[in-house]
Every structure is written in C-alpha cells, then in structure tokens.
CSV table of C-alpha atoms in Angstrom, one decimal:
chain,number,residue,atom,x,y,z
A,1,UNK,CA,-35.3,34.7,20.3
A,2,UNK,CA,-37.9,36.1,22.7
A,3,UNK,CA,-39.1,38.6,20.2
A,4,UNK,CA,-40.6,35.9,18.0
A,5,UNK,CA,-42.0,33.7,20.8
A,6,UNK,CA,-45.6,32.7,20.1
A,7,UNK,CA,-45.5,33.5,16.4
A,8,UNK,CA,-47.3,31.1,14.0
A,9,UNK,CA,-45.3,27.9,13.3
A,10,UNK,CA,-42.2,29.0,15.2
A,11,UNK,CA,-42.7,27.6,18.7
A,12,UNK,CA,-42.3,24.0,17.6
A,13,UNK,CA,-40.2,22.5,14.7
A,14,UNK,CA,-42.8,19.7,14.1
A,15,UNK,CA,-45.1,21.7,11.8
A,16,UNK,CA,-42.1,22.7,9.6
A,17,UNK,CA,-40.8,19.1,9.6
A,18,UNK,CA,-44.2,17.6,8.7
A,19,UNK,CA,-44.9,20.1,6.0
A,20,UNK,CA,-41.5,19.3,4.4
A,21,UNK,CA,-42.3,15.6,4.7
A,22,UNK,CA,-45.7,16.2,3.1
A,23,UNK,CA,-44.0,18.1,0.3
A,24,UNK,CA,-41.6,15.3,-0.5
A,25,UNK,CA,-44.5,12.7,-0.3
A,26,UNK,CA,-46.6,14.8,-2.7
A,27,UNK,CA,-43.8,14.7,-5.2
A,28,UNK,CA,-43.3,11.0,-4.9
A,29,UNK,CA,-47.0,10.1,-5.0
A,30,UNK,CA,-47.9,12.8,-7.5
A,31,UNK,CA,-45.4,11.4,-10.1
A,32,UNK,CA,-46.8,7.9,-9.6
A,33,UNK,CA,-50.4,9.1,-10.0
A,34,UNK,CA,-49.7,11.4,-13.0
A,35,UNK,CA,-47.7,8.6,-14.8
A,36,UNK,CA,-50.8,7.4,-16.6
A,37,UNK,CA,-52.7,10.6,-16.7
A,38,UNK,CA,-52.6,13.5,-19.2
A,39,UNK,CA,-50.9,16.7,-17.9
A,40,UNK,CA,-53.0,19.5,-16.6
A,41,UNK,CA,-52.8,22.9,-18.3
A,42,UNK,CA,-53.3,25.1,-15.1
A,43,UNK,CA,-52.7,28.3,-17.1
A,44,UNK,CA,-55.1,30.4,-15.1
A,45,UNK,CA,-53.8,28.9,-11.8
A,46,UNK,CA,-50.2,29.7,-12.8
A,47,UNK,CA,-51.0,33.3,-13.7
A,48,UNK,CA,-52.7,33.8,-10.3
A,49,UNK,CA,-49.9,32.0,-8.5
A,50,UNK,CA,-47.2,34.0,-10.2
A,51,UNK,CA,-49.1,37.2,-9.5
A,52,UNK,CA,-49.5,36.4,-5.8
A,53,UNK,CA,-45.8,35.5,-5.4
A,54,UNK,CA,-44.7,38.7,-7.2
A,55,UNK,CA,-46.9,40.9,-5.0
A,56,UNK,CA,-45.7,39.1,-1.8
A,57,UNK,CA,-42.1,39.5,-2.9
A,58,UNK,CA,-42.6,43.2,-3.8
A,59,UNK,CA,-44.2,43.8,-0.3
A,60,UNK,CA,-41.2,42.1,1.4
A,61,UNK,CA,-38.7,44.0,-0.6
A,62,UNK,CA,-40.3,47.4,0.1
A,63,UNK,CA,-40.9,46.6,3.8
A,64,UNK,CA,-37.3,45.4,4.3
A,65,UNK,CA,-35.8,48.4,2.7
A,66,UNK,CA,-38.0,50.7,4.8
A,67,UNK,CA,-37.4,48.8,8.0
A,68,UNK,CA,-33.6,48.6,7.6
A,69,UNK,CA,-33.5,52.3,6.7
A,70,UNK,CA,-35.5,53.1,9.8
A,71,UNK,CA,-33.1,51.1,11.9
A,72,UNK,CA,-30.0,52.6,10.4
A,73,UNK,CA,-28.8,49.2,9.4
A,74,UNK,CA,-25.2,48.8,8.4
A,75,UNK,CA,-25.2,47.2,4.9
A,76,UNK,CA,-21.8,45.5,5.6
A,77,UNK,CA,-22.6,43.9,9.0
A,78,UNK,CA,-25.6,44.4,11.4
A,79,UNK,CA,-25.9,42.8,14.8
A,80,UNK,CA,-29.2,41.5,16.4
A,81,UNK,CA,-29.9,44.0,19.1
A,82,UNK,CA,-29.2,47.6,18.1
A,83,UNK,CA,-32.2,48.9,16.1
A,84,UNK,CA,-35.0,48.5,18.6
A,85,UNK,CA,-38.5,48.4,17.0
A,86,UNK,CA,-36.9,48.4,13.5
A,87,UNK,CA,-35.4,44.9,14.4
A,88,UNK,CA,-38.9,43.7,15.2
A,89,UNK,CA,-40.2,45.1,12.0
A,90,UNK,CA,-37.5,43.3,10.1
A,91,UNK,CA,-38.3,40.1,12.0
A,92,UNK,CA,-42.0,40.3,11.0
A,93,UNK,CA,-41.0,40.6,7.3
A,94,UNK,CA,-38.6,37.7,7.7
A,95,UNK,CA,-41.5,35.6,9.1
A,96,UNK,CA,-43.4,36.2,5.8
A,97,UNK,CA,-40.2,35.2,4.0
A,98,UNK,CA,-40.1,32.0,5.9
A,99,UNK,CA,-43.8,31.4,5.3
A,100,UNK,CA,-43.4,32.1,1.6
A,101,UNK,CA,-41.1,29.1,1.4
A,102,UNK,CA,-43.9,26.7,2.1
A,103,UNK,CA,-46.1,28.6,-0.5
A,104,UNK,CA,-43.3,28.0,-3.0
A,105,UNK,CA,-43.6,24.3,-2.6
A,106,UNK,CA,-46.4,24.8,-5.2
A,107,UNK,CA,-43.6,25.4,-7.8
A,108,UNK,CA,-42.9,21.7,-7.6
A,109,UNK,CA,-46.5,20.6,-7.3
A,110,UNK,CA,-47.3,22.5,-10.5
A,111,UNK,CA,-44.4,20.7,-12.3
A,112,UNK,CA,-45.9,17.4,-11.1
A,113,UNK,CA,-49.4,18.2,-12.3
A,114,UNK,CA,-48.1,19.4,-15.7
A,115,UNK,CA,-45.8,16.4,-16.0
A,116,UNK,CA,-42.7,18.6,-16.3
A,117,UNK,CA,-40.5,15.9,-14.7
A,118,UNK,CA,-37.3,17.2,-16.2
A,119,UNK,CA,-37.8,20.4,-14.0
A,120,UNK,CA,-38.0,18.4,-10.8
A,121,UNK,CA,-34.2,18.0,-10.3
A,122,UNK,CA,-32.4,17.2,-7.1
A,123,UNK,CA,-31.3,20.9,-7.0
A,124,UNK,CA,-34.9,22.1,-7.3
A,125,UNK,CA,-36.2,19.8,-4.5
A,126,UNK,CA,-33.1,20.3,-2.3
A,127,UNK,CA,-33.4,24.1,-2.5
A,128,UNK,CA,-37.1,24.2,-1.7
A,129,UNK,CA,-37.0,21.7,1.1
A,130,UNK,CA,-33.9,23.1,2.8
A,131,UNK,CA,-34.8,26.8,2.6
A,132,UNK,CA,-38.1,26.3,4.5
A,133,UNK,CA,-36.3,24.4,7.3
A,134,UNK,CA,-33.3,26.8,7.5
A,135,UNK,CA,-35.5,29.8,7.8
A,136,UNK,CA,-37.4,28.2,10.7
A,137,UNK,CA,-34.0,28.2,12.5
A,138,UNK,CA,-33.1,31.7,11.4
A,139,UNK,CA,-36.4,33.1,12.7
A,140,UNK,CA,-36.0,31.4,16.1
A,141,UNK,CA,-32.3,32.4,16.7
A,142,UNK,CA,-31.3,35.2,14.4
A,143,UNK,CA,-34.5,36.9,13.2
A,144,UNK,CA,-33.1,40.3,12.3
A,145,UNK,CA,-29.8,42.1,11.9
A,146,UNK,CA,-27.5,40.6,9.2
A,147,UNK,CA,-30.3,38.1,8.3
A,148,UNK,CA,-32.0,40.8,6.3
A,149,UNK,CA,-29.7,40.8,3.3
A,150,UNK,CA,-30.5,37.4,1.6
A,151,UNK,CA,-34.3,37.9,1.8
A,152,UNK,CA,-34.0,41.5,0.5
A,153,UNK,CA,-32.0,40.3,-2.5
A,154,UNK,CA,-34.1,37.2,-3.0
A,155,UNK,CA,-37.4,39.2,-2.9
A,156,UNK,CA,-36.0,41.5,-5.6
A,157,UNK,CA,-35.0,38.6,-7.8
A,158,UNK,CA,-38.4,36.8,-7.2
A,159,UNK,CA,-40.2,40.0,-8.4
A,160,UNK,CA,-38.1,39.6,-11.7
A,161,UNK,CA,-38.5,35.9,-12.0
A,162,UNK,CA,-42.2,35.5,-11.3
A,163,UNK,CA,-43.0,38.5,-13.4
A,164,UNK,CA,-41.2,36.6,-16.2
A,165,UNK,CA,-38.0,38.7,-16.3
A,166,UNK,CA,-34.7,36.8,-16.3
A,167,UNK,CA,-32.1,37.0,-13.6
A,168,UNK,CA,-29.5,34.2,-13.2
A,169,UNK,CA,-29.9,32.7,-9.7
A,170,UNK,CA,-26.2,32.1,-9.3
A,171,UNK,CA,-25.7,35.8,-9.1
A,172,UNK,CA,-27.9,36.0,-6.0
A,173,UNK,CA,-26.0,33.2,-4.3
A,174,UNK,CA,-22.6,34.7,-5.1
A,175,UNK,CA,-23.7,38.2,-3.8
A,176,UNK,CA,-25.1,36.6,-0.6
A,177,UNK,CA,-21.8,34.7,0.0
A,178,UNK,CA,-19.8,37.9,-0.6
A,179,UNK,CA,-22.0,39.9,1.8
A,180,UNK,CA,-21.8,37.2,4.4
A,181,UNK,CA,-18.0,36.9,4.2
A,182,UNK,CA,-17.6,40.7,4.5
A,183,UNK,CA,-19.4,40.5,7.8
A,184,UNK,CA,-17.0,37.7,8.9
A,185,UNK,CA,-13.9,39.8,7.9
A,186,UNK,CA,-15.2,42.9,9.8
A,187,UNK,CA,-17.4,41.5,12.6
A,188,UNK,CA,-20.2,43.4,14.3
A,189,UNK,CA,-21.4,40.8,16.9
A,190,UNK,CA,-23.6,38.7,14.6
A,191,UNK,CA,-23.0,35.0,15.3
A,192,UNK,CA,-19.9,33.9,13.3
A,193,UNK,CA,-21.2,30.3,13.0
A,194,UNK,CA,-24.3,31.4,11.3
A,195,UNK,CA,-22.3,33.4,8.8
A,196,UNK,CA,-20.2,30.4,8.0
A,197,UNK,CA,-23.3,28.1,7.7
A,198,UNK,CA,-25.0,30.5,5.3
A,199,UNK,CA,-21.8,30.8,3.1
A,200,UNK,CA,-21.4,27.0,3.0
A,201,UNK,CA,-25.1,26.5,2.1
A,202,UNK,CA,-25.0,29.1,-0.6
A,203,UNK,CA,-21.8,27.4,-1.9
A,204,UNK,CA,-23.7,24.1,-2.2
A,205,UNK,CA,-26.3,25.8,-4.3
A,206,UNK,CA,-23.7,27.4,-6.6
A,207,UNK,CA,-22.0,24.0,-7.1
A,208,UNK,CA,-25.4,22.3,-7.8
A,209,UNK,CA,-26.3,25.0,-10.3
A,210,UNK,CA,-23.0,24.7,-12.1
A,211,UNK,CA,-23.4,20.9,-12.2
A,212,UNK,CA,-26.9,21.3,-13.6
A,213,UNK,CA,-25.8,23.5,-16.4
A,214,UNK,CA,-22.8,21.4,-17.2
A,215,UNK,CA,-25.1,18.4,-17.7
C-alpha cells in the first residue's frame, strides 16, 4: 500500500524475519544458559514493562476509537479507501500495533530469565512469533479499513491483562472471528482472502488454547 511506503521496518521483510529468528534463538540459547543458573527476580523490570505496555495499549485503543469515529467507519465491514485522512490515521496506529508485537517478545524473555519454563508453551511462542510477521503483511497490503477491529479489541484486552485484570483470551479470538465472518457475509470491498486468513488463524489460536486447558 503506497500510504505506508517508507515507514520504519515495512519496506523490506528481512528485518521482521531476522527479529523473529533472533527471538526464537534467544529462547533456545536462554534456556540453555539459565539451566544451571538461579532465576532472576526482575520485579522492578516487570512493573515498568507492564506499565509501558499498558500505556501503549491505552494510547492505541483511544486513537483507534477516535480515528474510526472521525472516518465514519462501519463496524460491520469497512473497505480500504473510503475515509481519507482517517484511514492514514488508523494505519499509523496499526504500525504501532505491529511494532508492539516485537516489544512483546519480552514476555517470553522474562519467562526465560525467571526460569518459568512451563509458561513457554508452543501456543505462547507460536502466537508471539506469528503475530509480528502477520502484521508486517497487514501493514503492507491492508493497513486500515476492516483491519482496525482486532487491534482495537486486543488493545482493550491488553490494558486489562497488563494492569493485572483478568480477561479470557479465547473471548477475544471468538469475537474477532465473528466480526470477520460478518464482513464476509455482507461484503464491503475488503479483500475476501484476508478475511478468511484471519478467521483461520484465529481458529488455530482457539484450538491451541482449548488443547492447552484440556492438558
């Protein structure tokens, strides 16, 4: 999308690919290094980190609400080229959402340093690694319109989670699937393939969460 050309990290996929590889390498090496070391406490670091993520999520939530309101976004389905400057405003927030996914790699790094190996599940790593890469694609091809809904909901939930309130993540995934499918039933010009990919991806997360809780 020409509207995001030249934005930091977006012109080439290589930085996103290498950052994801570095994340996976840090998990593997970190577990090996920490195997014979005592866990770190990191209490102050975690407080500051959680505060930072909470504030960033709150900013994205408020800005997305204001931008979509300004653009007269249709909650059921919104195309990519009908809201003018409001679309660009949404895209700018979604860039921060994409960038927040690399910041959230620290969730796992903190688990490694605190030797919370039971928390480093396949679901956890899969979710963190794939979200960063998927949102690189979203920002490059569908950086506004219908793409606003998941980040708005996710930012709201992250405000609750990182401020230590409880919100079942499965609810977020199911709501996103329902919203995406509603746009497929009553289309508005948003790419149908992207809607189906998002629904399928969210379905994998729901299945993995159910499998995790069954175990």
